[in-house]
Amino acid sequence: MINYNVDADGIATITWDMPNRTMNVLNEGSITAYAGALETALKDDKVKGIIVTSGKADFIAGADLEMLLNADTSDAAKLTDQFSQLQKLFRRQETGGKPIVAAINGTALGGGFEICLACHYRIAAANPRAKVGQPEVKLGLLPGGGGTQRIPRLIGVMNAAPILLEGKDLPVETAKGMGLIHEVVPANELLTRAKAWLTAESKETVVPAYAGKGAKPIDARAVQPWDRPGFKTPGFPGGQVWSPVGVQTFIGGNAMIAAKTSGVYPAPKAIMSCVYEGLQLPFDTALKVETRYFVSLLRDPVAKSMIRTLFFGLQEANKLARRPKGVPKQEYKKIGVLGAGLMGAGIATVSVQAGLDIVLVDRDQPSADKGKAHIADELGKLVKRGRLAQDRADAMLAKVTATPDFGALKDCQLVVEAVFENREVKAEATKKAEAVLDPKAVFASNTSTLPITGLAEVSVRPESFIGIHFFSPVERMGLVEIIVGKKTGPRALALSLDYVRKIRKTPIVVNDSRGFYTSRCFSTYTQEGLYMVAERIAPPLIENVGRMSGMPMGPLEVTDSVGVDTALKITRQFRKEVFKTEKPDPTEEILAWIVETSGRLGTKAQKGFYDYDAKAKRTRLWPGFLDYGGGKWRRDADPEELKLRLITIQALEAARCFEEGVITDPRDADVGAILGWGFAPYTGGPISMIDTMGAAAFVKRCEALAAKHGERFTPNKLLREMAAKGETFYQRFAPASKAA
Ligand code: NAD
């Protein structure tokens, strides 16, 4: 696991190389083995210096998240003791009296980078793909191996902020420019260079601060900056956090965090506290403070929920856990896209970027060409940003055939249909495509509202007919919702999943239903916002509580971005086809007033609930809307209750989707919610949220809201049953398959 070797010049090399893993991680076994090797090197008089490196392509990926997820968090003292041991190990490493170099051969993240920071010198191999950083905050944690203390002491609080608070990782060259890494050298010189640094003649000696007065001076190379006499944190006058500059920094920083996280994420706050408190304390005490905050985050359900969904759930989805077994993997070469509009052109863009040949079909040549021009634009943007070479962009564009001729689809392995959202138009396009397609090719509709089973009725091979629902803008949105119709066969599902991975998106698998899973749950959020408008709650309050609940946008803003006309159309269709009533409810009346009385269609028209400037940037709530219904608004509503309503209604809809079999896997439900419509990520997703609070408590909350706000909050049978039995979704619907 950890290889240890001492050469003739007294240089010990400790190489991380965990068996049966592609990446090294910090867990109990590897940490113990590493501690043993380190101790041997420090105690061996023949050893003059130490190199820490890895035998894998990357250095160390970070802590073993499985270990963190399964940690028994009931005993805070025990956890504190456990993680103090890690701090002590890293501290022993930097205060052991021998110079240590981190030879960073590839990516070093989280605890992996913290090991490097506790080395006296850091050399990285030049590798444009290698990254260093502290991504812990993205999973609701903080760097608990000294990262919050060593990084600000090395590069100052301002420079440390994006690394610690946003989890930004850095290419090694950037890290060198910031002072986190000392040298970047060609990969084949990494170890020689490390050894050269260790064997160079020592020029300076110091008495380390930890050794106390009167102690013997030692080789300065073996002493960290913060252990040297007179050390001051860079960035603040006198290194003082409480200097006027320091105070300004923290006031501004706290305000920014509050604005960005609405107070629902504990980790950024804890990181700020660690840095602020730690920088005023002796180093060893500062590490204790860090451990305490780390343990408090680990014990908070937010971290576990985020790790489970945003790491494990996501990983399983990306490994195609839901792919039916026994269907050979499809290697894609050529696909077709029907409709070269907003979605079709986006789907073609991401497909061509994955190296596929594309046939892009539209009604006439100019419409097809317009779609191809969009692809050229998108590739051009990447070239401009230096992320794609011009010749590769040219080669990609040359793989796109834009044509009105359906005959060109002949040898496509899969076709994604993205024509107008109209049953007849879709039926005609399906028939024309199937007439020329290979009988084994998959036909996928990107419809957002029309049930797949109904669309498949015109198909001559409904077992190969499926829904592949992309999100807009296709280039940026990571999720794809795959919809299995009544007659869709396992082969079509397997091959659709292969395609989604080919274009490097994350798939979830759902069964057919109106609005499928994502649109159906998401629409409850926008609709609840409209109910609040109907109750005359002041629109700015509604929008603010939306964001405060952890959603990326307020309900009205998001309705603008979807298109107020689209929302109206769907609401009307739903009323007529599901509720079978002629009487619009108050939410539909508001939408109709915005679209039909006021002629405001949303962001695309630069006017909706909001006003927009020429660049489609929101400027203010439209004053005309604030006059709606006489202009008197209530400002006395309790923001906490509004927040609860907005979040609860979505989670309840997700629970209904389970009861109806629309969704069957809690991982899909949670990953789909966060990636698809931005459901408050700190909860780990709607299902995680219900599981964390317990079905019984959730049912109680729904009942209280139903009594006050109506039937839409009435908990479903499944939830009541689970509440009675004390079940969780992750138990009751335990994922049947884990990815290989
Ligand atoms: P769009 O109007 O931008 O594009 C539709 C394209 O289809 C147009 O270029 C049109 O010329 C072409 N077309 C129409 N009839 C055709 C035919 N018979 N043969 C070939 N081409 C034809 O629409 P869009 O927003 O790209 O939506 C397309 C589909 O994607 C719809 O089903 C929509 O519900 C779905 N969808 C849209 C979004 C979104 O945010 N816009 C998101 C997910 C899914």
PDB file of N, CA and C in Angstrom, residues 585-672:
ATOM      1  N   ASP A 585     -57.647  28.052 -12.487  1.00  0.00           N
ATOM      2  CA  ASP A 585     -57.380  28.391 -11.087  1.00  0.00           C
ATOM      3  C   ASP A 585     -56.593  29.707 -11.049  1.00  0.00           C
ATOM      4  N   PRO A 586     -56.390  30.292  -9.848  1.00  0.00           N
ATOM      5  CA  PRO A 586     -55.787  31.625  -9.798  1.00  0.00           C
ATOM      6  C   PRO A 586     -54.376  31.680 -10.396  1.00  0.00           C
ATOM      7  N   THR A 587     -53.651  30.563 -10.346  1.00  0.00           N
ATOM      8  CA  THR A 587     -52.275  30.611 -10.884  1.00  0.00           C
ATOM      9  C   THR A 587     -52.315  30.752 -12.404  1.00  0.00           C
ATOM     10  N   GLU A 588     -53.277  30.069 -13.024  1.00  0.00           N
ATOM     11  CA  GLU A 588     -53.411  30.192 -14.481  1.00  0.00           C
ATOM     12  C   GLU A 588     -53.848  31.608 -14.853  1.00  0.00           C
ATOM     13  N   GLU A 589     -54.707  32.188 -14.021  1.00  0.00           N
ATOM     14  CA  GLU A 589     -55.166  33.561 -14.309  1.00  0.00           C
ATOM     15  C   GLU A 589     -53.994  34.548 -14.311  1.00  0.00           C
ATOM     16  N   ILE A 590     -53.068  34.334 -13.388  1.00  0.00           N
ATOM     17  CA  ILE A 590     -51.904  35.243 -13.332  1.00  0.00           C
ATOM     18  C   ILE A 590     -51.065  35.089 -14.602  1.00  0.00           C
ATOM     19  N   LEU A 591     -50.806  33.820 -14.983  1.00  0.00           N
ATOM     20  CA  LEU A 591     -50.003  33.582 -16.189  1.00  0.00           C
ATOM     21  C   LEU A 591     -50.687  34.186 -17.413  1.00  0.00           C
ATOM     22  N   ALA A 592     -52.022  33.990 -17.500  1.00  0.00           N
ATOM     23  CA  ALA A 592     -52.759  34.514 -18.654  1.00  0.00           C
ATOM     24  C   ALA A 592     -52.691  36.039 -18.672  1.00  0.00           C
ATOM     25  N   TRP A 593     -52.743  36.633 -17.505  1.00  0.00           N
ATOM     26  CA  TRP A 593     -52.691  38.099 -17.436  1.00  0.00           C
ATOM     27  C   TRP A 593     -51.320  38.605 -17.921  1.00  0.00           C
ATOM     28  N   ILE A 594     -50.267  37.922 -17.523  1.00  0.00           N
ATOM     29  CA  ILE A 594     -48.923  38.337 -17.943  1.00  0.00           C
ATOM     30  C   ILE A 594     -48.761  38.144 -19.455  1.00  0.00           C
ATOM     31  N   VAL A 595     -49.199  36.966 -19.967  1.00  0.00           N
ATOM     32  CA  VAL A 595     -48.950  36.647 -21.382  1.00  0.00           C
ATOM     33  C   VAL A 595     -49.952  37.356 -22.283  1.00  0.00           C
ATOM     34  N   GLU A 596     -51.234  37.183 -21.981  1.00  0.00           N
ATOM     35  CA  GLU A 596     -52.247  37.618 -22.949  1.00  0.00           C
ATOM     36  C   GLU A 596     -52.692  39.056 -22.744  1.00  0.00           C
ATOM     37  N   THR A 597     -52.835  39.494 -21.507  1.00  0.00           N
ATOM     38  CA  THR A 597     -53.238  40.885 -21.290  1.00  0.00           C
ATOM     39  C   THR A 597     -52.043  41.811 -21.457  1.00  0.00           C
ATOM     40  N   SER A 598     -50.874  41.361 -20.978  1.00  0.00           N
ATOM     41  CA  SER A 598     -49.725  42.268 -20.966  1.00  0.00           C
ATOM     42  C   SER A 598     -48.722  41.985 -22.080  1.00  0.00           C
ATOM     43  N   GLY A 599     -48.876  40.864 -22.786  1.00  0.00           N
ATOM     44  CA  GLY A 599     -47.975  40.549 -23.905  1.00  0.00           C
ATOM     45  C   GLY A 599     -46.532  40.329 -23.473  1.00  0.00           C
ATOM     46  N   ARG A 600     -46.335  39.684 -22.345  1.00  0.00           N
ATOM     47  CA  ARG A 600     -44.961  39.478 -21.846  1.00  0.00           C
ATOM     48  C   ARG A 600     -44.685  37.972 -21.755  1.00  0.00           C
ATOM     49  N   LEU A 601     -43.723  37.514 -22.573  1.00  0.00           N
ATOM     50  CA  LEU A 601     -43.520  36.072 -22.713  1.00  0.00           C
ATOM     51  C   LEU A 601     -42.364  35.527 -21.877  1.00  0.00           C
ATOM     52  N   GLY A 602     -41.601  36.426 -21.247  1.00  0.00           N
ATOM     53  CA  GLY A 602     -40.480  35.930 -20.433  1.00  0.00           C
ATOM     54  C   GLY A 602     -39.130  36.412 -20.944  1.00  0.00           C
ATOM     55  N   THR A 603     -38.082  35.762 -20.448  1.00  0.00           N
ATOM     56  CA  THR A 603     -36.712  36.203 -20.747  1.00  0.00           C
ATOM     57  C   THR A 603     -36.450  36.311 -22.247  1.00  0.00           C
ATOM     58  N   LYS A 604     -36.944  35.317 -23.000  1.00  0.00           N
ATOM     59  CA  LYS A 604     -36.666  35.298 -24.448  1.00  0.00           C
ATOM     60  C   LYS A 604     -37.194  36.551 -25.144  1.00  0.00           C
ATOM     61  N   ALA A 605     -38.278  37.160 -24.593  1.00  0.00           N
ATOM     62  CA  ALA A 605     -38.845  38.369 -25.202  1.00  0.00           C
ATOM     63  C   ALA A 605     -38.353  39.618 -24.477  1.00  0.00           C
ATOM     64  N   GLN A 606     -37.445  39.434 -23.544  1.00  0.00           N
ATOM     65  CA  GLN A 606     -36.921  40.507 -22.703  1.00  0.00           C
ATOM     66  C   GLN A 606     -37.995  41.198 -21.873  1.00  0.00           C
ATOM     67  N   LYS A 607     -39.128  40.531 -21.700  1.00  0.00           N
ATOM     68  CA  LYS A 607     -40.120  41.042 -20.751  1.00  0.00           C
ATOM     69  C   LYS A 607     -41.027  39.914 -20.259  1.00  0.00           C
ATOM     70  N   GLY A 608     -41.169  39.861 -18.959  1.00  0.00           N
ATOM     71  CA  GLY A 608     -42.022  38.837 -18.342  1.00  0.00           C
ATOM     72  C   GLY A 608     -42.441  39.377 -16.990  1.00  0.00           C
ATOM     73  N   PHE A 609     -42.303  38.583 -15.939  1.00  0.00           N
ATOM     74  CA  PHE A 609     -42.527  39.119 -14.594  1.00  0.00           C
ATOM     75  C   PHE A 609     -41.488  40.209 -14.307  1.00  0.00           C
ATOM     76  N   TYR A 610     -40.344  40.050 -14.963  1.00  0.00           N
ATOM     77  CA  TYR A 610     -39.257  41.027 -14.806  1.00  0.00           C
ATOM     78  C   TYR A 610     -39.080  41.846 -16.074  1.00  0.00           C
ATOM     79  N   ASP A 611     -38.381  42.966 -15.929  1.00  0.00           N
ATOM     80  CA  ASP A 611     -37.869  43.707 -17.083  1.00  0.00           C
ATOM     81  C   ASP A 611     -36.439  43.235 -17.339  1.00  0.00           C
ATOM     82  N   TYR A 612     -36.029  43.285 -18.603  1.00  0.00           N
ATOM     83  CA  TYR A 612     -34.680  42.851 -18.971  1.00  0.00           C
ATOM     84  C   TYR A 612     -34.043  43.890 -19.864  1.00  0.00           C
ATOM     85  N   ASP A 613     -32.697  43.946 -19.838  1.00  0.00           N
ATOM     86  CA  ASP A 613     -32.039  44.855 -20.784  1.00  0.00           C
ATOM     87  C   ASP A 613     -31.775  44.103 -22.096  1.00  0.00           C
ATOM     88  N   ALA A 614     -31.108  44.795 -23.029  1.00  0.00           N
ATOM     89  CA  ALA A 614     -30.928  44.222 -24.369  1.00  0.00           C
ATOM     90  C   ALA A 614     -30.123  42.921 -24.324  1.00  0.00           C
ATOM     91  N   LYS A 615     -29.307  42.764 -23.260  1.00  0.00           N
ATOM     92  CA  LYS A 615     -28.519  41.528 -23.165  1.00  0.00           C
ATOM     93  C   LYS A 615     -29.242  40.449 -22.357  1.00  0.00           C
ATOM     94  N   ALA A 616     -30.538  40.611 -22.200  1.00  0.00           N
ATOM     95  CA  ALA A 616     -31.386  39.660 -21.464  1.00  0.00           C
ATOM     96  C   ALA A 616     -31.018  39.574 -19.987  1.00  0.00           C
ATOM     97  N   LYS A 617     -30.419  40.666 -19.465  1.00  0.00           N
ATOM     98  CA  LYS A 617     -30.076  40.679 -18.038  1.00  0.00           C
ATOM     99  C   LYS A 617     -31.267  41.274 -17.274  1.00  0.00           C
ATOM    100  N   ARG A 618     -31.622  40.616 -16.195  1.00  0.00           N
ATOM    101  CA  ARG A 618     -32.747  41.084 -15.396  1.00  0.00           C
ATOM    102  C   ARG A 618     -32.454  42.455 -14.807  1.00  0.00           C
ATOM    103  N   THR A 619     -33.375  43.401 -14.922  1.00  0.00           N
ATOM    104  CA  THR A 619     -33.116  44.715 -14.336  1.00  0.00           C
ATOM    105  C   THR A 619     -33.973  44.969 -13.092  1.00  0.00           C
ATOM    106  N   ARG A 620     -35.271  44.621 -13.167  1.00  0.00           N
ATOM    107  CA  ARG A 620     -36.149  44.828 -11.999  1.00  0.00           C
ATOM    108  C   ARG A 620     -37.457  44.067 -12.229  1.00  0.00           C
ATOM    109  N   LEU A 621     -38.223  43.880 -11.157  1.00  0.00           N
ATOM    110  CA  LEU A 621     -39.564  43.331 -11.341  1.00  0.00           C
ATOM    111  C   LEU A 621     -40.357  44.355 -12.140  1.00  0.00           C
ATOM    112  N   TRP A 622     -41.122  43.886 -13.087  1.00  0.00           N
ATOM    113  CA  TRP A 622     -41.866  44.805 -13.952  1.00  0.00           C
ATOM    114  C   TRP A 622     -42.869  45.598 -13.107  1.00  0.00           C
ATOM    115  N   PRO A 623     -42.773  46.938 -13.108  1.00  0.00           N
ATOM    116  CA  PRO A 623     -43.661  47.729 -12.254  1.00  0.00           C
ATOM    117  C   PRO A 623     -45.137  47.467 -12.552  1.00  0.00           C
ATOM    118  N   GLY A 624     -45.451  47.158 -13.815  1.00  0.00           N
ATOM    119  CA  GLY A 624     -46.847  46.849 -14.179  1.00  0.00           C
ATOM    120  C   GLY A 624     -47.364  45.641 -13.419  1.00  0.00           C
ATOM    121  N   PHE A 625     -46.495  44.664 -13.187  1.00  0.00           N
ATOM    122  CA  PHE A 625     -46.902  43.466 -12.455  1.00  0.00           C
ATOM    123  C   PHE A 625     -47.183  43.831 -10.994  1.00  0.00           C
ATOM    124  N   LEU A 626     -46.391  44.764 -10.487  1.00  0.00           N
ATOM    125  CA  LEU A 626     -46.597  45.157  -9.090  1.00  0.00           C
ATOM    126  C   LEU A 626     -47.934  45.883  -8.909  1.00  0.00           C
ATOM    127  N   ASP A 627     -48.532  46.347 -10.040  1.00  0.00           N
ATOM    128  CA  ASP A 627     -49.865  46.963  -9.965  1.00  0.00           C
ATOM    129  C   ASP A 627     -50.982  45.933 -10.114  1.00  0.00           C
ATOM    130  N   TYR A 628     -50.595  44.689 -10.435  1.00  0.00           N
ATOM    131  CA  TYR A 628     -51.590  43.622 -10.702  1.00  0.00           C
ATOM    132  C   TYR A 628     -52.580  43.492  -9.532  1.00  0.00           C
ATOM    133  N   GLY A 629     -53.841  43.456  -9.868  1.00  0.00           N
ATOM    134  CA  GLY A 629     -54.877  43.238  -8.844  1.00  0.00           C
ATOM    135  C   GLY A 629     -55.007  44.387  -7.860  1.00  0.00           C
ATOM    136  N   GLY A 630     -54.657  45.591  -8.275  1.00  0.00           N
ATOM    137  CA  GLY A 630     -54.844  46.753  -7.403  1.00  0.00           C
ATOM    138  C   GLY A 630     -53.581  47.166  -6.674  1.00  0.00           C
ATOM    139  N   GLY A 631     -52.558  46.343  -6.745  1.00  0.00           N
ATOM    140  CA  GLY A 631     -51.250  46.771  -6.241  1.00  0.00           C
ATOM    141  C   GLY A 631     -51.038  46.681  -4.746  1.00  0.00           C
ATOM    142  N   LYS A 632     -51.992  46.153  -4.010  1.00  0.00           N
ATOM    143  CA  LYS A 632     -51.776  46.032  -2.549  1.00  0.00           C
ATOM    144  C   LYS A 632     -51.186  44.653  -2.261  1.00  0.00           C
ATOM    145  N   TRP A 633     -50.049  44.616  -1.595  1.00  0.00           N
ATOM    146  CA  TRP A 633     -49.374  43.338  -1.341  1.00  0.00           C
ATOM    147  C   TRP A 633     -49.172  43.139   0.150  1.00  0.00           C
ATOM    148  N   ARG A 634     -49.168  41.878   0.541  1.00  0.00           N
ATOM    149  CA  ARG A 634     -48.942  41.562   1.954  1.00  0.00           C
ATOM    150  C   ARG A 634     -47.463  41.399   2.232  1.00  0.00           C
ATOM    151  N   ARG A 635     -47.020  42.059   3.270  1.00  0.00           N
ATOM    152  CA  ARG A 635     -45.607  41.925   3.636  1.00  0.00           C
ATOM    153  C   ARG A 635     -45.443  41.256   5.001  1.00  0.00           C
ATOM    154  N   ASP A 636     -46.574  40.744   5.531  1.00  0.00           N
ATOM    155  CA  ASP A 636     -46.517  40.195   6.887  1.00  0.00           C
ATOM    156  C   ASP A 636     -46.333  38.682   6.920  1.00  0.00           C
ATOM    157  N   ALA A 637     -46.196  38.065   5.734  1.00  0.00           N
ATOM    158  CA  ALA A 637     -46.091  36.600   5.728  1.00  0.00           C
ATOM    159  C   ALA A 637     -44.784  36.162   6.386  1.00  0.00           C
ATOM    160  N   ASP A 638     -44.826  34.997   7.028  1.00  0.00           N
ATOM    161  CA  ASP A 638     -43.640  34.494   7.712  1.00  0.00           C
ATOM    162  C   ASP A 638     -42.694  33.843   6.683  1.00  0.00           C
ATOM    163  N   PRO A 639     -41.500  34.425   6.500  1.00  0.00           N
ATOM    164  CA  PRO A 639     -40.593  33.886   5.474  1.00  0.00           C
ATOM    165  C   PRO A 639     -40.276  32.409   5.695  1.00  0.00           C
ATOM    166  N   GLU A 640     -40.189  31.987   6.953  1.00  0.00           N
ATOM    167  CA  GLU A 640     -39.866  30.580   7.225  1.00  0.00           C
ATOM    168  C   GLU A 640     -40.959  29.669   6.672  1.00  0.00           C
ATOM    169  N   GLU A 641     -42.201  30.080   6.851  1.00  0.00           N
ATOM    170  CA  GLU A 641     -43.283  29.233   6.353  1.00  0.00           C
ATOM    171  C   GLU A 641     -43.307  29.227   4.818  1.00  0.00           C
ATOM    172  N   LEU A 642     -43.012  30.383   4.224  1.00  0.00           N
ATOM    173  CA  LEU A 642     -42.983  30.430   2.755  1.00  0.00           C
ATOM    174  C   LEU A 642     -41.898  29.493   2.228  1.00  0.00           C
ATOM    175  N   LYS A 643     -40.752  29.518   2.890  1.00  0.00           N
ATOM    176  CA  LYS A 643     -39.643  28.633   2.487  1.00  0.00           C
ATOM    177  C   LYS A 643     -40.080  27.175   2.572  1.00  0.00           C
ATOM    178  N   LEU A 644     -40.698  26.832   3.694  1.00  0.00           N
ATOM    179  CA  LEU A 644     -41.156  25.452   3.891  1.00  0.00           C
ATOM    180  C   LEU A 644     -42.118  25.034   2.789  1.00  0.00           C
ATOM    181  N   ARG A 645     -43.029  25.928   2.441  1.00  0.00           N
ATOM    182  CA  ARG A 645     -44.003  25.595   1.397  1.00  0.00           C
ATOM    183  C   ARG A 645     -43.296  25.269   0.084  1.00  0.00           C
ATOM    184  N   LEU A 646     -42.342  26.138  -0.284  1.00  0.00           N
ATOM    185  CA  LEU A 646     -41.686  25.976  -1.584  1.00  0.00           C
ATOM    186  C   LEU A 646     -40.894  24.678  -1.668  1.00  0.00           C
ATOM    187  N   ILE A 647     -40.259  24.299  -0.578  1.00  0.00           N
ATOM    188  CA  ILE A 647     -39.424  23.097  -0.585  1.00  0.00           C
ATOM    189  C   ILE A 647     -40.281  21.842  -0.405  1.00  0.00           C
ATOM    190  N   THR A 648     -41.247  21.934   0.515  1.00  0.00           N
ATOM    191  CA  THR A 648     -42.058  20.756   0.833  1.00  0.00           C
ATOM    192  C   THR A 648     -42.875  20.288  -0.368  1.00  0.00           C
ATOM    193  N   ILE A 649     -43.437  21.225  -1.100  1.00  0.00           N
ATOM    194  CA  ILE A 649     -44.321  20.824  -2.209  1.00  0.00           C
ATOM    195  C   ILE A 649     -43.546  20.021  -3.262  1.00  0.00           C
ATOM    196  N   GLN A 650     -42.270  20.380  -3.463  1.00  0.00           N
ATOM    197  CA  GLN A 650     -41.459  19.645  -4.450  1.00  0.00           C
ATOM    198  C   GLN A 650     -41.139  18.240  -3.948  1.00  0.00           C
ATOM    199  N   ALA A 651     -40.775  18.151  -2.666  1.00  0.00           N
ATOM    200  CA  ALA A 651     -40.406  16.843  -2.116  1.00  0.00           C
ATOM    201  C   ALA A 651     -41.620  15.919  -2.084  1.00  0.00           C
ATOM    202  N   LEU A 652     -42.776  16.503  -1.792  1.00  0.00           N
ATOM    203  CA  LEU A 652     -44.008  15.708  -1.761  1.00  0.00           C
ATOM    204  C   LEU A 652     -44.300  15.149  -3.158  1.00  0.00           C
ATOM    205  N   GLU A 653     -44.081  15.971  -4.169  1.00  0.00           N
ATOM    206  CA  GLU A 653     -44.320  15.502  -5.539  1.00  0.00           C
ATOM    207  C   GLU A 653     -43.349  14.367  -5.892  1.00  0.00           C
ATOM    208  N   ALA A 654     -42.108  14.480  -5.410  1.00  0.00           N
ATOM    209  CA  ALA A 654     -41.135  13.408  -5.658  1.00  0.00           C
ATOM    210  C   ALA A 654     -41.616  12.116  -4.992  1.00  0.00           C
ATOM    211  N   ALA A 655     -42.189  12.248  -3.780  1.00  0.00           N
ATOM    212  CA  ALA A 655     -42.709  11.062  -3.085  1.00  0.00           C
ATOM    213  C   ALA A 655     -43.883  10.472  -3.869  1.00  0.00           C
ATOM    214  N   ARG A 656     -44.703  11.324  -4.461  1.00  0.00           N
ATOM    215  CA  ARG A 656     -45.830  10.826  -5.276  1.00  0.00           C
ATOM    216  C   ARG A 656     -45.294  10.072  -6.496  1.00  0.00           C
ATOM    217  N   CYS A 657     -44.206  10.593  -7.054  1.00  0.00           N
ATOM    218  CA  CYS A 657     -43.615   9.920  -8.216  1.00  0.00           C
ATOM    219  C   CYS A 657     -43.165   8.504  -7.852  1.00  0.00           C
ATOM    220  N   PHE A 658     -42.694   8.313  -6.624  1.00  0.00           N
ATOM    221  CA  PHE A 658     -42.332   6.956  -6.184  1.00  0.00           C
ATOM    222  C   PHE A 658     -43.575   6.076  -6.101  1.00  0.00           C
ATOM    223  N   GLU A 659     -44.618   6.639  -5.501  1.00  0.00           N
ATOM    224  CA  GLU A 659     -45.839   5.836  -5.326  1.00  0.00           C
ATOM    225  C   GLU A 659     -46.399   5.392  -6.673  1.00  0.00           C
ATOM    226  N   GLU A 660     -46.278   6.279  -7.674  1.00  0.00           N
ATOM    227  CA  GLU A 660     -46.835   5.953  -8.988  1.00  0.00           C
ATOM    228  C   GLU A 660     -45.851   5.178  -9.859  1.00  0.00           C
ATOM    229  N   GLY A 661     -44.675   4.931  -9.349  1.00  0.00           N
ATOM    230  CA  GLY A 661     -43.688   4.167 -10.134  1.00  0.00           C
ATOM    231  C   GLY A 661     -43.026   4.983 -11.230  1.00  0.00           C
ATOM    232  N   VAL A 662     -43.204   6.314 -11.192  1.00  0.00           N
ATOM    233  CA  VAL A 662     -42.555   7.159 -12.202  1.00  0.00           C
ATOM    234  C   VAL A 662     -41.050   7.121 -11.990  1.00  0.00           C
ATOM    235  N   ILE A 663     -40.680   7.121 -10.725  1.00  0.00           N
ATOM    236  CA  ILE A 663     -39.264   7.013 -10.408  1.00  0.00           C
ATOM    237  C   ILE A 663     -39.128   5.855  -9.425  1.00  0.00           C
ATOM    238  N   THR A 664     -38.033   5.120  -9.523  1.00  0.00           N
ATOM    239  CA  THR A 664     -37.952   3.900  -8.721  1.00  0.00           C
ATOM    240  C   THR A 664     -36.675   3.834  -7.895  1.00  0.00           C
ATOM    241  N   ASP A 665     -35.750   4.739  -8.160  1.00  0.00           N
ATOM    242  CA  ASP A 665     -34.444   4.658  -7.516  1.00  0.00           C
ATOM    243  C   ASP A 665     -34.149   5.989  -6.813  1.00  0.00           C
ATOM    244  N   PRO A 666     -33.949   5.963  -5.485  1.00  0.00           N
ATOM    245  CA  PRO A 666     -33.728   7.222  -4.756  1.00  0.00           C
ATOM    246  C   PRO A 666     -32.532   8.017  -5.294  1.00  0.00           C
ATOM    247  N   ARG A 667     -31.538   7.289  -5.828  1.00  0.00           N
ATOM    248  CA  ARG A 667     -30.370   8.012  -6.367  1.00  0.00           C
ATOM    249  C   ARG A 667     -30.787   8.868  -7.558  1.00  0.00           C
ATOM    250  N   ASP A 668     -31.606   8.279  -8.444  1.00  0.00           N
ATOM    251  CA  ASP A 668     -32.080   9.033  -9.609  1.00  0.00           C
ATOM    252  C   ASP A 668     -32.886  10.241  -9.170  1.00  0.00           C
ATOM    253  N   ALA A 669     -33.730  10.022  -8.139  1.00  0.00           N
ATOM    254  CA  ALA A 669     -34.600  11.106  -7.682  1.00  0.00           C
ATOM    255  C   ALA A 669     -33.767  12.273  -7.163  1.00  0.00           C
ATOM    256  N   ASP A 670     -32.745  11.986  -6.388  1.00  0.00           N
ATOM    257  CA  ASP A 670     -31.947  13.056  -5.786  1.00  0.00           C
ATOM    258  C   ASP A 670     -30.972  13.698  -6.776  1.00  0.00           C
ATOM    259  N   VAL A 671     -30.278  12.862  -7.538  1.00  0.00           N
ATOM    260  CA  VAL A 671     -29.336  13.412  -8.525  1.00  0.00           C
ATOM    261  C   VAL A 671     -30.106  14.229  -9.566  1.00  0.00           C
ATOM    262  N   GLY A 672     -31.244  13.678 -10.021  1.00  0.00           N
ATOM    263  CA  GLY A 672     -32.044  14.368 -11.036  1.00  0.00           C
ATOM    264  C   GLY A 672     -32.549  15.704 -10.532  1.00  0.00           C
TER     265      GLY A 672
END
